[in-house]
Amino acid sequence: MPEMKRAADLVAERLYEAGCRHAFGMPGGEVLTLVDALEKAGIEFVLCKHENAAAFMAEGVHHVTGAPGILVATVGPGAMNGVNAIANAHQDRVPLIVLTGCVDADEALTYTHQVLDHRKVFEEITKATFTLTAQGADTITDKALGIAMEGRWGPVQIDVPISVADQQVAISPRRRRAASPVAPAGADLQTARDWIAAAERPVMIVGLDVLQDGSAAQAQSFAEKFAIPVITTYKAKGVLPEDHPLALGGAGLSPKADKHLIPFLQKADLVLCIGYDPIEMRTGWREIWDPSRQRVIDIHADVNHHYMHQASLSFVADTGSSLAALGDGLNATESWLDGGLQKVKSALAEAFPTDQEWGPAAVIDEARRALPPETIATVDSGAHRILLSQMWACPSPKTLLQSSGLCTMGVAVPLAMGAKYAAPDRPVVSFSGDAGFLMVAGEMSTAKEMGLNTIFVVFVDRSLALIELKQRQRQMKNAGVDFDQHDFAEIGRAFGGHGHTVTSRSALRAALNEAQQAEGFTVIAAMIDRKAYDGAF
């Protein structure tokens, strides 16, 4: 007799095999078998207070471990609560396995309470959706994992009918072997090699495909060999340590940074897009170079259907293997002998000074000084994110986590909690605006229950600062952007953590030092003036 297990057990064991050790969500009766199966397989289920935050916590774990995140949501309202975070995973290229409980098909024929077609909702914001069958449980899960982590990564949803989860089935696991990395070849490869050898003013733009391919070290070696300056997207910050002489930092949303980076790019005689996914970039980055007069080599995980830019040569290939093929046997070179690299580095340093006495730039600078280099930072969407993404120096990849595709609010707190859960020995700090923090304040109870000393820094200016700034720039009446001041330090204490309110660098440094040694989490409310971001980014 073949060994029999519940279909839910086959799902859970395949997820464990893929490296998953944590799942996040809020259970309902329809997913109790799933939660039981996950726990039995060795995957800890973490109770959160909202499915949206749960999905971001799962993403935080993924950025530390590399394994797909897992969100568990019950039928109807539970699944719908996760829509924003799932859409974020789709645009931010995060492999997220979304397990949703659902009513059995026969039951749904004559029963309507909380019943809706989850798959129709999710098909626009996932790479694929499935309905689990008992006999196909292992195959469907393997397919979901493969789709989530091939090409450009993303979420996959599996609807799990109540009776299917409990059904006993014979173990017959099927596994698809991962495809080998693809590298350029043929005449186009030789053309690209000739261009690299001849380039006098090359620039690399590095994006998050490099993180998916695990080729940050190859990207750094290639840049160093050919003396190529490196601009990264925000999610790829740290692929080249940002104190490196060739590092030009992150780009994507800052007009101040673009004022210097875009003209520099337009002077390049060779642009190498290494895993560059323009979904992170603002409209000012649309078609900023001209392939008719500039040579552009694009190495990316998927075919260009975005039309944000075009290229002279395009390789749908693994970034690490491609860089090896492009550089093999070529002599090291020098570049930008006119001093253009140093000029733009100096201009960027002047644009984002670190000597502000107090304000958002001072908070960022003081935190970077006070926290160890290996700190994982997360940042919410808003004015503070644009400034911090330019100022926060990353010594290695995945040390600044954010929503840079969907740019949704309410991400920093749960991302930090997930990262800390997966890396309890590393310092983790989140940076939120006061509005974004209020969206997820209830998760402070989860932070307490986790028992981890995550640090939550809140920029308190009583305003949706970025939107208020745009409103003023359009000479519109102030409406719908201001709110009352709240005691965020007291909110932290009310949930069982520590709280500080700071109005100076010295007070912030003291609070950060204390928070690093604290038992449990800390909320630090940094009080800043309204309109403090004027001219900052």
Steps between C-alpha positions, in 0.01 A plus 500: 500500500638844412543747785197727536497863613261792496521717189584793730800305629635457148472877446674577828781248453576631150517856638736384774716330237520837321654657811189654655504504880243769583143575390301808597131571511176489691315169512136424440323169511569442131880494544539311828618185322756705307635661818520157667685356200746789486585461869543123466734553204723734702364831372406728787170681459516856637171660599477860375229760546429566132571300185650801323769535765541122510595491131759774553646305794525198270683720250740616771588139574556433130752782469707342779467130416448503123212253532150596383277671754172338607173681569207303641155660472153366557206519264349831386600796720825338610616450144383848399697661784819380333433654157723807544803303619452237230485771233816641654671162473402488133646842419798467735594152367458317831440122495200462730290186531146604587297218657132587521225286643188469289160337509470169314370535144188288564426698816531830313225396258234561763682707764602863465620624841855644456528318168677675212738390228842560656681405181326767295603758756860386510564419134595863422742532793675162499711303256259207523205366698401141574222309673649211694389147420578212730679281245688797357602663829871430462506594131305824546726608785812422298359696206417794725854510640654476153284777356557724802879477461557490124553798272402806699381369835153558638202367696300186424164427661360157585135467600463206739146357528413388852438132419803475270739609777387207717483238227738207536713438191795282407841665498627530144721810493592651164785750475603715207874553469595867500629632168872565468609866477503640147787717371539701176663331203576549134551817299314727742727386784809589298352839410432571867856400593640732233291787634619441856864494389455825306293693757651815652195618695302189603228497768323205664140518620442205731155378600335236712542215249857488631365419846280225360795350313730528802761675288586810706861386535534453123352845439752658735794313345391600150462866595843501665675326210374750244481802735129547434295736724191331644152645552249269666125496537388539860446127548848423368674742738811338642571273202812716488585622852393864500829626639674351192675752268284380207167516687256774404224381734136429432262671262132492423300780661725793586500800261809631682693183427364479145630852432853356520457133406300538179744744329784269605323206337436701186876562466575126514619325187388161640209432735482151653162415653581210730179345628340844480122491549360849435182432699680676787561822308305824468384632162812718467694181428298419190726479190778707654767359271506480122601164348551673164807678639574305822579132523264330748530139617198367692529176704169421664276222626208557267422638156455879482129573478525811718648739237652718773824470305642324198838337443753439225552142619257307721573176684230315696750321718645439846694808608792319661557263208465789258758715676742207502453451125533871424818551700683173442843565350459876464768722646419731791441859394473851638209734441374857538849646478344847471411486871126475435447226760652699783306810398166323521593332831587838646179655368290224659675544833425874490137433406443282807708651782529321834561804720139604563461598866153342525239380256443193285854499354646524851285207617622287209864598545498447875332162469752386239783604732349339810402164349752233391583455130320164487169657606197415289293813444148524363324814383140589432370695201492878529732799497734341754553199269627710211748676726607190689545296182757754385674549837498154659829332405472125447818290538336190352181397316161464670588734784236757402156353438207696360209500257650654187273354232152552645627763749235414756483635854503292816790274396796602718371368833399149383803467267723571798314253718534224241870573446564499875307177538728334244822668627454551877869572557521787250394857579180591314352850479191628322439858390137610467311820457241556770212423261658174380572390856137561600387268220670203670523609865304194607794280398690636801316228688655245261842660558448449873395140450803434281721619786757654264669837546408656168542880488221712350593860413205728419535838326230706672386808306121455520463497123505291186815694421561389141139553397482834682815608314348403164182684597693819569703464182174499306376802698206306636316556826626296796245219529508144629871484582531617863407319821542529876822425685507170686732367769678224309740426784202437724346274235817292516485480877127419495571189295773386738804647331719803566440852377702818451415844363803683361562851370880502460787292368633427848160380623456283190845344541428424866166342411655287224778380729248408767273329247780274378543364852131490593292195575220530247417755235542879510304780334696823449291803403721756323320833506561708187351819361229508242646582160832353620540323166485814288802491270632182666480260206 
